[in-house]
mmCIF file of C-alpha atoms and ligand atoms in Angstrom:
data_model
loop_
_atom_site.group_PDB
_atom_site.id
_atom_site.type_symbol
_atom_site.label_atom_id
_atom_site.label_comp_id
_atom_site.label_asym_id
_atom_site.label_seq_id
_atom_site.Cartn_x
_atom_site.Cartn_y
_atom_site.Cartn_z
ATOM 1 C CA MET A 1 -22.598 1.702 9.647
ATOM 2 C CA ILE A 2 -20.748 4.433 7.561
ATOM 3 C CA TYR A 3 -17.470 3.542 7.519
ATOM 4 C CA LEU A 4 -14.616 6.372 7.593
ATOM 5 C CA ASP A 5 -11.363 4.885 8.328
ATOM 6 C CA SER A 6 -10.185 3.346 5.468
ATOM 7 C CA ALA A 7 -6.677 5.054 6.087
ATOM 8 C CA ALA A 8 -6.326 2.374 8.823
ATOM 9 C CA THR A 9 -7.840 -0.474 6.577
ATOM 10 C CA THR A 10 -10.281 -0.506 4.006
ATOM 11 C CA LEU A 11 -13.430 -2.569 5.455
ATOM 12 C CA GLN A 12 -15.447 -2.717 2.305
ATOM 13 C CA LYS A 13 -13.497 -4.851 -0.175
ATOM 14 C CA PRO A 14 -14.550 -6.094 -3.717
ATOM 15 C CA LYS A 15 -16.793 -9.278 -3.246
ATOM 16 C CA SER A 16 -13.856 -10.886 -5.447
ATOM 17 C CA VAL A 17 -11.544 -10.608 -2.475
ATOM 18 C CA SER A 18 -13.185 -12.854 0.033
ATOM 19 C CA ALA A 19 -14.016 -15.198 -2.861
ATOM 20 C CA ALA A 20 -10.484 -15.410 -3.855
ATOM 21 C CA MET A 21 -9.238 -16.068 -0.161
ATOM 22 C CA LEU A 22 -11.890 -18.776 0.173
ATOM 23 C CA SER A 23 -10.790 -20.584 -2.722
ATOM 24 C CA ALA A 24 -7.132 -20.385 -1.950
ATOM 25 C CA LEU A 25 -7.852 -21.774 1.627
ATOM 26 C CA ARG A 26 -9.786 -24.769 -0.072
ATOM 27 C CA THR A 27 -7.318 -25.396 -3.185
ATOM 28 C CA MET A 28 -4.081 -23.961 -2.592
ATOM 29 C CA ALA A 29 -0.741 -25.359 -0.867
ATOM 30 C CA SER A 30 2.657 -23.824 -0.440
ATOM 31 C CA PRO A 31 4.355 -22.213 -3.507
ATOM 32 C CA GLY A 32 7.968 -23.797 -4.049
ATOM 33 C CA ARG A 33 7.443 -26.593 -1.671
ATOM 34 C CA GLY A 34 6.169 -29.191 -3.915
ATOM 35 C CA GLY A 35 5.513 -30.087 -7.432
ATOM 36 C CA HIS A 36 1.693 -31.228 -6.944
ATOM 37 C CA LEU A 37 -1.346 -29.381 -8.243
ATOM 38 C CA PRO A 38 -2.050 -27.496 -5.048
ATOM 39 C CA ALA A 39 1.447 -26.242 -4.744
ATOM 40 C CA GLN A 40 1.329 -25.162 -8.516
ATOM 41 C CA ARG A 41 -1.954 -23.443 -7.986
ATOM 42 C CA ALA A 42 -0.318 -21.386 -5.138
ATOM 43 C CA ALA A 43 2.846 -20.327 -7.099
ATOM 44 C CA GLN A 44 0.777 -19.251 -9.987
ATOM 45 C CA THR A 45 -1.270 -17.209 -7.647
ATOM 46 C CA ALA A 46 1.965 -15.303 -6.030
ATOM 47 C CA TYR A 47 3.317 -15.120 -9.623
ATOM 48 C CA ALA A 48 0.038 -13.505 -10.854
ATOM 49 C CA CYS A 49 0.147 -11.003 -7.772
ATOM 50 C CA ARG A 50 3.552 -9.770 -8.740
ATOM 51 C CA GLU A 51 2.545 -9.281 -12.132
ATOM 52 C CA ALA A 52 -0.451 -7.479 -11.314
ATOM 53 C CA ALA A 53 1.533 -5.218 -8.968
ATOM 54 C CA CYS A 54 4.449 -4.845 -11.501
ATOM 55 C CA ALA A 55 1.694 -3.615 -13.760
ATOM 56 C CA LEU A 56 0.272 -0.901 -11.666
ATOM 57 C CA PHE A 57 3.338 0.420 -10.375
ATOM 58 C CA GLY A 58 5.223 0.609 -13.682
ATOM 59 C CA MET A 59 8.104 -2.160 -13.073
ATOM 60 C CA ASP A 60 9.512 -4.390 -15.318
ATOM 61 C CA ASP A 61 10.446 -7.283 -13.213
ATOM 62 C CA SER A 62 8.004 -8.824 -11.086
ATOM 63 C CA GLU A 63 10.695 -10.478 -9.242
ATOM 64 C CA GLN A 64 11.086 -7.178 -7.439
ATOM 65 C CA VAL A 65 7.946 -7.224 -5.980
ATOM 66 C CA VAL A 66 8.532 -8.725 -2.390
ATOM 67 C CA PHE A 67 5.395 -9.951 -0.174
ATOM 68 C CA THR A 68 5.225 -8.438 3.388
ATOM 69 C CA PHE A 69 3.137 -8.923 6.271
ATOM 70 C CA ASN A 70 2.095 -4.814 5.960
ATOM 71 C CA ALA A 71 3.584 -1.639 5.180
ATOM 72 C CA THR A 72 5.501 -1.624 8.419
ATOM 73 C CA HIS A 73 7.180 -4.754 7.683
ATOM 74 C CA ALA A 74 7.959 -3.338 3.894
ATOM 75 C CA LEU A 75 9.345 -0.225 5.648
ATOM 76 C CA ASN A 76 11.873 -2.251 7.982
ATOM 77 C CA LEU A 77 12.991 -4.330 5.165
ATOM 78 C CA ALA A 78 13.999 -1.175 2.937
ATOM 79 C CA ILE A 79 15.270 0.853 5.998
ATOM 80 C CA ARG A 80 17.564 -2.012 7.470
ATOM 81 C CA SER A 81 18.742 -2.502 3.852
ATOM 82 C CA LEU A 82 19.706 0.799 3.188
ATOM 83 C CA VAL A 83 20.798 2.685 6.555
ATOM 84 C CA LYS A 84 23.966 1.610 8.231
ATOM 85 C CA PRO A 85 25.566 2.873 11.628
ATOM 86 C CA GLY A 86 26.828 6.447 11.483
ATOM 87 C CA ASP A 87 24.758 7.305 8.590
ATOM 88 C CA THR A 88 22.384 10.651 8.539
ATOM 89 C CA VAL A 89 18.824 10.404 7.183
ATOM 90 C CA LEU A 90 16.553 12.598 6.225
ATOM 91 C CA ILE A 91 12.609 12.212 6.579
ATOM 92 C CA SER A 92 9.786 14.501 6.071
ATOM 93 C CA GLY A 93 7.695 15.818 8.956
ATOM 94 C CA TYR A 94 4.702 13.999 8.092
ATOM 95 C CA GLU A 95 6.215 10.144 8.878
ATOM 96 C CA HIS A 96 4.328 7.439 10.449
ATOM 97 C CA ASN A 97 5.991 5.880 13.605
ATOM 98 C CA ALA A 98 6.849 2.611 11.110
ATOM 99 C CA VAL A 99 9.432 5.073 9.650
ATOM 100 C CA SER A 100 10.543 7.025 12.737
ATOM 101 C CA ARG A 101 10.836 4.488 15.458
ATOM 102 C CA THR A 102 12.067 2.177 13.103
ATOM 103 C CA LEU A 103 15.087 5.064 12.280
ATOM 104 C CA TYR A 104 15.352 6.166 15.886
ATOM 105 C CA ALA A 105 15.820 2.361 17.207
ATOM 106 C CA MET A 106 19.086 1.872 14.945
ATOM 107 C CA PRO A 107 22.400 2.628 16.818
ATOM 108 C CA ASN A 108 24.306 5.529 15.827
ATOM 109 C CA VAL A 109 22.039 7.171 13.072
ATOM 110 C CA THR A 110 21.086 10.640 12.957
ATOM 111 C CA VAL A 111 17.609 11.772 12.034
ATOM 112 C CA LYS A 112 16.961 15.019 10.144
ATOM 113 C CA VAL A 113 13.495 16.250 10.109
ATOM 114 C CA ALA A 114 12.135 18.622 7.072
ATOM 115 C CA HIS A 115 9.201 19.880 9.337
ATOM 116 C CA ALA A 116 7.135 22.147 6.846
ATOM 117 C CA PRO A 117 3.370 23.562 7.285
ATOM 118 C CA LEU A 118 0.619 21.368 6.236
ATOM 119 C CA PHE A 119 -0.664 21.968 2.446
ATOM 120 C CA CYS A 120 2.397 24.039 1.435
ATOM 121 C CA PRO A 121 4.157 21.864 -1.000
ATOM 122 C CA GLU A 122 6.648 24.481 -2.407
ATOM 123 C CA GLU A 123 8.031 24.936 1.597
ATOM 124 C CA THR A 124 7.901 21.220 1.823
ATOM 125 C CA ALA A 125 10.192 20.763 -1.192
ATOM 126 C CA GLY A 126 12.271 23.667 -0.090
ATOM 127 C CA ARG A 127 13.020 22.423 3.165
ATOM 128 C CA PHE A 128 14.131 19.118 1.402
ATOM 129 C CA GLU A 129 16.589 21.092 -0.761
ATOM 130 C CA GLU A 130 18.087 22.994 2.478
ATOM 131 C CA LEU A 131 18.410 19.925 4.409
ATOM 132 C CA LEU A 132 19.901 17.540 1.697
ATOM 133 C CA THR A 133 23.481 18.136 2.422
ATOM 134 C CA ASP A 134 26.248 15.980 1.638
ATOM 135 C CA GLU A 135 26.158 14.052 5.058
ATOM 136 C CA VAL A 136 22.738 12.871 4.076
ATOM 137 C CA ALA A 137 22.842 9.062 3.004
ATOM 138 C CA VAL A 138 19.449 8.024 2.896
ATOM 139 C CA VAL A 139 15.923 9.942 2.276
ATOM 140 C CA VAL A 140 12.524 8.397 3.507
ATOM 141 C CA CYS A 141 9.314 10.097 2.824
ATOM 142 C CA THR A 142 5.733 9.458 2.690
ATOM 143 C CA HIS A 143 3.839 10.238 -0.290
ATOM 144 C CA VAL A 144 0.539 11.182 1.501
ATOM 145 C CA SER A 145 0.276 12.085 5.386
ATOM 146 C CA ASN A 146 -2.015 9.341 6.772
ATOM 147 C CA VAL A 147 -3.300 12.279 9.184
ATOM 148 C CA PHE A 148 -4.190 15.242 6.930
ATOM 149 C CA GLY A 149 -4.178 13.446 3.513
ATOM 150 C CA TYR A 150 -1.388 16.142 2.769
ATOM 151 C CA ILE A 151 -0.039 15.000 -0.711
ATOM 152 C CA LEU A 152 3.756 15.627 -0.419
ATOM 153 C CA PRO A 153 5.595 16.885 -3.406
ATOM 154 C CA ILE A 154 7.441 13.545 -3.973
ATOM 155 C CA GLU A 155 8.367 14.482 -7.437
ATOM 156 C CA ASP A 156 10.721 17.183 -6.638
ATOM 157 C CA ILE A 157 11.523 15.415 -3.313
ATOM 158 C CA ALA A 158 12.882 12.424 -5.680
ATOM 159 C CA ARG A 159 14.218 14.668 -8.482
ATOM 160 C CA LEU A 160 16.465 16.123 -5.815
ATOM 161 C CA CYS A 161 17.237 12.921 -4.550
ATOM 162 C CA ARG A 162 18.297 11.662 -7.994
ATOM 163 C CA GLU A 163 20.605 15.080 -8.604
ATOM 164 C CA ARG A 164 22.290 14.581 -5.369
ATOM 165 C CA GLY A 165 22.845 10.773 -5.802
ATOM 166 C CA VAL A 166 21.064 10.106 -2.648
ATOM 167 C CA LYS A 167 19.128 6.819 -1.956
ATOM 168 C CA LEU A 168 15.288 7.441 -1.656
ATOM 169 C CA ILE A 169 12.660 5.177 0.019
ATOM 170 C CA VAL A 170 9.099 6.042 -0.319
ATOM 171 C CA ASP A 171 6.381 4.855 2.093
ATOM 172 C CA ALA A 172 3.275 4.884 -0.480
ATOM 173 C CA ALA A 173 0.829 3.485 2.533
ATOM 174 C CA GLN A 174 -1.683 6.054 1.926
ATOM 175 C CA SER A 175 -1.232 6.610 -2.072
ATOM 176 C CA ALA A 176 -0.835 3.174 -3.477
ATOM 177 C CA GLY A 177 -4.246 2.372 -5.374
ATOM 178 C CA CYS A 178 -5.476 6.028 -5.395
ATOM 179 C CA LEU A 179 -2.520 8.082 -6.700
ATOM 180 C CA PRO A 180 0.058 7.216 -9.367
ATOM 181 C CA VAL A 181 3.046 5.506 -7.696
ATOM 182 C CA SER A 182 6.167 4.754 -9.914
ATOM 183 C CA MET A 183 9.412 3.448 -8.264
ATOM 184 C CA GLU A 184 11.016 3.968 -11.994
ATOM 185 C CA ARG A 185 10.026 7.522 -12.354
ATOM 186 C CA TRP A 186 10.823 8.359 -9.026
ATOM 187 C CA GLY A 187 14.168 6.713 -9.060
ATOM 188 C CA ALA A 188 13.475 5.256 -5.691
ATOM 189 C CA ALA A 189 15.383 2.470 -3.925
ATOM 190 C CA PHE A 190 12.492 0.977 -2.303
ATOM 191 C CA VAL A 191 8.780 1.449 -2.142
ATOM 192 C CA ALA A 192 6.901 0.335 0.617
ATOM 193 C CA MET A 193 2.877 -0.280 0.696
ATOM 194 C CA PRO A 194 0.203 -2.103 2.622
ATOM 195 C CA GLY A 195 -2.258 -4.672 0.957
ATOM 196 C CA HIS A 196 -5.159 -4.035 3.033
ATOM 197 C CA LYS A 197 -5.654 -0.418 2.426
ATOM 198 C CA GLY A 198 -5.995 1.346 -1.172
ATOM 199 C CA LEU A 199 -5.212 -2.230 -2.784
ATOM 200 C CA TYR A 200 -8.179 -3.484 -1.297
ATOM 201 C CA GLY A 201 -6.484 -6.961 -0.132
ATOM 202 C CA PRO A 202 -7.160 -8.382 3.421
ATOM 203 C CA GLN A 203 -5.018 -7.504 6.524
ATOM 204 C CA GLY A 204 -1.533 -9.344 6.989
ATOM 205 C CA THR A 205 -0.702 -8.174 3.383
ATOM 206 C CA GLY A 206 1.911 -6.017 1.804
ATOM 207 C CA LEU A 207 4.351 -5.163 -0.815
ATOM 208 C CA LEU A 208 7.994 -3.917 -0.983
ATOM 209 C CA LEU A 209 9.157 -2.861 -4.536
ATOM 210 C CA CYS A 210 12.979 -3.072 -4.410
ATOM 211 C CA ALA A 211 15.490 -1.429 -7.104
ATOM 212 C CA ASN A 212 18.255 -2.081 -4.458
ATOM 213 C CA ARG A 213 20.305 -4.653 -2.919
ATOM 214 C CA VAL A 214 18.222 -6.025 0.133
ATOM 215 C CA GLU A 215 18.944 -7.588 3.485
ATOM 216 C CA PRO A 216 17.041 -10.058 5.218
ATOM 217 C CA LEU A 217 15.248 -9.459 8.304
ATOM 218 C CA MET A 218 14.441 -13.237 8.774
ATOM 219 C CA MET A 219 16.204 -16.143 7.639
ATOM 220 C CA GLY A 220 14.599 -19.741 6.866
ATOM 221 C CA GLY A 221 13.313 -21.824 4.157
ATOM 222 C CA THR A 222 12.483 -20.467 0.842
ATOM 223 C CA GLY A 223 12.234 -23.572 -1.036
ATOM 224 C CA SER A 224 15.564 -22.751 -3.456
ATOM 225 C CA GLU A 225 19.343 -23.171 -2.668
ATOM 226 C CA SER A 226 18.339 -25.205 0.134
ATOM 227 C CA ARG A 227 21.892 -26.669 0.409
ATOM 228 C CA LEU A 228 23.154 -23.361 1.412
ATOM 229 C CA GLN A 229 23.605 -22.214 4.757
ATOM 230 C CA GLN A 230 22.825 -18.469 3.644
ATOM 231 C CA MET A 231 19.399 -17.033 2.485
ATOM 232 C CA PRO A 232 19.716 -17.074 -1.534
ATOM 233 C CA ASP A 233 20.917 -13.551 -2.797
ATOM 234 C CA PHE A 234 18.232 -13.301 -5.627
ATOM 235 C CA LEU A 235 14.714 -11.642 -5.212
ATOM 236 C CA PRO A 236 12.044 -12.462 -4.061
ATOM 237 C CA ASP A 237 13.396 -15.281 -2.045
ATOM 238 C CA ARG A 238 16.176 -13.370 -0.129
ATOM 239 C CA LEU A 239 13.099 -11.765 1.742
ATOM 240 C CA GLU A 240 10.726 -14.576 1.834
ATOM 241 C CA ALA A 241 11.553 -17.083 4.634
ATOM 242 C CA GLY A 242 9.034 -19.154 5.711
ATOM 243 C CA THR A 243 5.402 -20.099 4.325
ATOM 244 C CA HIS A 244 3.698 -17.495 2.365
ATOM 245 C CA ASN A 245 0.121 -16.166 3.359
ATOM 246 C CA ILE A 246 -1.395 -17.785 0.214
ATOM 247 C CA PRO A 247 -5.051 -16.553 1.021
ATOM 248 C CA GLY A 248 -3.876 -13.198 1.536
ATOM 249 C CA ILE A 249 -1.965 -12.967 -1.535
ATOM 250 C CA ALA A 250 -5.164 -14.417 -3.372
ATOM 251 C CA GLY A 251 -7.103 -11.622 -1.812
ATOM 252 C CA LEU A 252 -4.404 -8.845 -2.701
ATOM 253 C CA LEU A 253 -4.268 -10.193 -6.442
ATOM 254 C CA ALA A 254 -8.291 -9.732 -6.444
ATOM 255 C CA GLY A 255 -7.774 -6.148 -4.953
ATOM 256 C CA LEU A 256 -5.257 -5.335 -7.155
ATOM 257 C CA ARG A 257 -7.632 -6.502 -10.523
ATOM 258 C CA PHE A 258 -10.065 -4.348 -8.951
ATOM 259 C CA VAL A 259 -7.874 -1.313 -8.757
ATOM 260 C CA GLU A 260 -6.507 -1.787 -12.368
ATOM 261 C CA ARG A 261 -10.165 -2.407 -13.658
ATOM 262 C CA VAL A 262 -11.635 0.574 -12.174
ATOM 263 C CA GLY A 263 -8.571 2.900 -12.482
ATOM 264 C CA VAL A 264 -6.099 4.831 -10.049
ATOM 265 C CA GLU A 265 -7.309 7.893 -11.510
ATOM 266 C CA ARG A 266 -11.069 7.402 -10.781
ATOM 267 C CA ILE A 267 -10.647 5.890 -7.582
ATOM 268 C CA GLY A 268 -8.287 8.993 -6.753
ATOM 269 C CA SER A 269 -10.898 11.597 -8.112
ATOM 270 C CA HIS A 270 -13.544 10.088 -6.411
ATOM 271 C CA GLU A 271 -11.971 10.313 -2.961
ATOM 272 C CA THR A 272 -11.010 13.808 -3.653
ATOM 273 C CA ASP A 273 -14.676 14.692 -4.389
ATOM 274 C CA LEU A 274 -15.606 13.150 -1.315
ATOM 275 C CA VAL A 275 -13.167 14.973 1.214
ATOM 276 C CA ASP A 276 -13.691 18.320 -0.912
ATOM 277 C CA ARG A 277 -17.355 17.915 -0.012
ATOM 278 C CA MET A 278 -16.394 16.615 3.540
ATOM 279 C CA ALA A 279 -14.467 19.794 4.055
ATOM 280 C CA GLU A 280 -16.902 22.221 2.823
ATOM 281 C CA GLY A 281 -19.622 20.980 4.815
ATOM 282 C CA LEU A 282 -17.885 20.644 8.142
ATOM 283 C CA GLU A 283 -16.381 24.354 7.434
ATOM 284 C CA GLU A 284 -19.803 25.468 7.863
ATOM 285 C CA ILE A 285 -20.067 24.007 11.289
ATOM 286 C CA LYS A 286 -19.374 26.750 14.068
ATOM 287 C CA GLY A 287 -16.926 25.297 16.418
ATOM 288 C CA VAL A 288 -15.298 22.750 13.831
ATOM 289 C CA ARG A 289 -11.532 23.256 13.025
ATOM 290 C CA VAL A 290 -11.035 21.854 9.592
ATOM 291 C CA PHE A 291 -7.645 20.785 8.307
ATOM 292 C CA ALA A 292 -8.353 21.150 4.264
ATOM 293 C CA GLN A 293 -6.170 22.333 1.368
ATOM 294 C CA ASN A 294 -7.338 25.711 -0.233
ATOM 295 C CA PRO A 295 -10.099 24.287 -2.653
ATOM 296 C CA GLY A 296 -8.733 22.976 -5.809
ATOM 297 C CA ALA A 297 -4.887 23.265 -4.361
ATOM 298 C CA GLY A 298 -4.421 19.154 -5.627
ATOM 299 C CA CYS A 299 -2.517 18.429 -2.736
ATOM 300 C CA GLN A 300 -4.900 16.369 -0.526
ATOM 301 C CA SER A 301 -6.121 12.974 -1.092
ATOM 302 C CA GLY A 302 -9.220 11.039 0.638
ATOM 303 C CA VAL A 303 -8.193 11.728 4.416
ATOM 304 C CA LEU A 304 -9.285 14.631 6.249
ATOM 305 C CA SER A 305 -8.848 15.857 10.154
ATOM 306 C CA PHE A 306 -10.993 17.911 12.212
ATOM 307 C CA CYS A 307 -11.313 18.860 15.961
ATOM 308 C CA VAL A 308 -14.468 20.071 17.940
ATOM 309 C CA ASP A 309 -13.825 22.981 19.941
ATOM 310 C CA GLY A 310 -14.641 22.213 23.817
ATOM 311 C CA MET A 311 -14.483 18.281 22.950
ATOM 312 C CA ASP A 312 -12.004 15.843 22.966
ATOM 313 C CA CYS A 313 -11.293 14.016 19.993
ATOM 314 C CA GLU A 314 -11.882 10.517 21.707
ATOM 315 C CA GLU A 315 -15.219 12.143 22.961
ATOM 316 C CA VAL A 316 -16.097 12.884 19.288
ATOM 317 C CA GLY A 317 -15.053 9.437 18.142
ATOM 318 C CA GLN A 318 -17.313 8.082 20.595
ATOM 319 C CA ARG A 319 -20.391 9.843 19.913
ATOM 320 C CA LEU A 320 -19.969 9.471 16.139
ATOM 321 C CA SER A 321 -19.767 5.834 16.900
ATOM 322 C CA GLY A 322 -22.763 5.719 18.734
ATOM 323 C CA ALA A 323 -24.380 7.213 15.654
ATOM 324 C CA GLY A 324 -23.106 4.585 13.689
ATOM 325 C CA ILE A 325 -20.032 6.303 11.986
ATOM 326 C CA ALA A 326 -16.774 4.968 12.392
ATOM 327 C CA VAL A 327 -13.688 7.485 12.752
ATOM 328 C CA ARG A 328 -10.328 7.570 14.161
ATOM 329 C CA CYS A 329 -9.137 9.621 16.780
ATOM 330 C CA GLY A 330 -5.814 10.729 18.456
ATOM 331 C CA LEU A 331 -2.513 10.835 16.931
ATOM 332 C CA HIS A 332 -2.708 8.330 14.412
ATOM 333 C CA CYS A 333 0.931 6.755 14.900
ATOM 334 C CA ALA A 334 2.051 10.127 13.553
ATOM 335 C CA PRO A 335 3.200 12.492 16.268
ATOM 336 C CA LEU A 336 5.686 13.976 13.571
ATOM 337 C CA ALA A 337 2.826 14.816 11.654
ATOM 338 C CA HIS A 338 1.104 16.564 14.432
ATOM 339 C CA LYS A 339 4.044 18.566 15.601
ATOM 340 C CA SER A 340 4.348 20.100 11.977
ATOM 341 C CA ALA A 341 0.769 20.844 11.910
ATOM 342 C CA GLY A 342 0.449 22.136 15.651
ATOM 343 C CA THR A 343 -1.571 19.394 17.071
ATOM 344 C CA LEU A 344 0.522 17.211 18.922
ATOM 345 C CA GLU A 345 -1.132 18.236 22.231
ATOM 346 C CA CYS A 346 -4.807 17.721 21.168
ATOM 347 C CA GLY A 347 -4.627 15.113 18.429
ATOM 348 C CA THR A 348 -7.202 14.882 15.613
ATOM 349 C CA VAL A 349 -10.407 13.225 14.520
ATOM 350 C CA ARG A 350 -9.729 11.600 11.263
ATOM 351 C CA ALA A 351 -12.249 10.597 8.743
ATOM 352 C CA SER A 352 -10.976 8.821 5.559
ATOM 353 C CA VAL A 353 -12.713 7.317 2.353
ATOM 354 C CA SER A 354 -12.521 4.590 -0.021
ATOM 355 C CA ALA A 355 -13.714 3.891 -3.516
ATOM 356 C CA PHE A 356 -16.832 2.387 -1.477
ATOM 357 C CA ASN A 357 -18.116 5.807 0.026
ATOM 358 C CA THR A 358 -20.700 7.589 -1.284
ATOM 359 C CA ARG A 359 -21.641 11.462 -1.318
ATOM 360 C CA GLN A 360 -24.776 10.481 0.858
ATOM 361 C CA GLU A 361 -22.563 8.611 3.366
ATOM 362 C CA ILE A 362 -20.746 12.313 3.574
ATOM 363 C CA ARG A 363 -23.920 14.288 3.960
ATOM 364 C CA ALA A 364 -24.796 11.923 6.650
ATOM 365 C CA PHE A 365 -21.423 12.198 8.303
ATOM 366 C CA ILE A 366 -21.504 16.386 8.416
ATOM 367 C CA ARG A 367 -25.199 15.954 9.580
ATOM 368 C CA ALA A 368 -23.908 13.941 12.585
ATOM 369 C CA VAL A 369 -21.065 16.299 13.195
ATOM 370 C CA ALA A 370 -23.392 19.244 13.138
ATOM 371 C CA ALA A 371 -25.781 17.370 15.809
ATOM 372 C CA LEU A 372 -22.602 17.404 18.215
ATOM 373 C CA LYS A 373 -22.584 20.772 18.537
ATOM 374 C CA LYS A 374 -26.249 21.165 19.423
HETATM 375 N N1 PLP B 401 2.883 4.615 6.734
HETATM 376 C C1 PLP B 401 1.852 5.210 6.832
HETATM 377 C C2 PLP B 401 1.924 6.701 6.317
HETATM 378 C C3 PLP B 401 0.564 4.606 7.429
HETATM 379 O O1 PLP B 401 -0.438 5.391 7.041
HETATM 380 C C4 PLP B 401 0.715 3.404 7.882
HETATM 381 C C5 PLP B 401 -0.432 2.820 8.344
HETATM 382 O O2 PLP B 401 -1.504 3.632 8.727
HETATM 383 C C6 PLP B 401 1.847 2.646 7.742
HETATM 384 C C7 PLP B 401 2.876 3.334 7.418
HETATM 385 C C8 PLP B 401 2.000 1.388 8.454
HETATM 386 O O3 PLP B 401 1.009 0.248 7.612
HETATM 387 P P1 PLP B 401 0.804 -0.883 8.052
HETATM 388 O O4 PLP B 401 -0.106 -0.928 9.238
HETATM 389 O O5 PLP B 401 0.543 -1.810 7.168
HETATM 390 O O6 PLP B 401 1.850 -1.746 8.691
#
């Protein structure tokens, strides 16, 4: 099978990930819940995982790294810590439902959307500049669109937020592991990410990087300050109630080490190379509409959307699946992105790559799409 759905979750993981998970299942207990060896091993693994994340994302203090179930959980924690009733929040026109549904569910919060056309970073930054008025309390912005692979001008947006003293939450779901992510350089209050996509950890893992005071969503045991009826006020304990997903954290640690070893830049340029080739090949097929940046523009990651004339995208997905190729079809939980790009009615077929895909697989994929038109 040719797996081109890594924007949902990476399927091919480094072998070290499953080995670490199996070893954790067999040898580790719950960190902070006992002084015995299995508990100590678990605590060391959790600590090493926070340290590895710190190193990869340019942070000094590993206690600011919080484990979550996924990126959605991390975004909920960040948004609910910063946004209060009566606030106005500015978001990009490419947000995932993990951001928009969370904001729209909050009482008395006004959401302004900086819609801008696809692959136009200057226009996107301009829209933020225009809409970032005094009443905006918080900006939430995705680094990369999960539908189109559009890399938003996050450096410019972060600079605007710093200049105007507005708190910034970055959704790094599609960039962590393949593009530089630096909370400190951006001056972000929070950066949220999954562990199971470009960091090659298992499903059920995510990270929230915190530079701001946080409010817990869940209360419970932390193994610390146990006499108190309130959650501890220090990180990471304040946000980590209950037993940790230690096999998941062990797998995520192995994934982070893989990314560190191969290098974010190398993974990113491999993925861009594959997507550029994909765009070039698909554009040659009559009746296929490809959403790709101008060659060399530097604003597209390893995700590409396309539509086939006269064919529903679900049908394209099914036929490709029959040919042994896994893609994703529809709105990809990001209706705002489709509104920005004008594809809300039809959706798109999305092909997304990882460090494990090859040029040969991309050629086979292009041939399979061409065969649909015959
Ligand atoms: N944000 C973006 C941009 C995403 O692409 C995704 C998942 O596809 C999410 C948030 C939610 O991630 P998770 O499924 O880990 O909660």
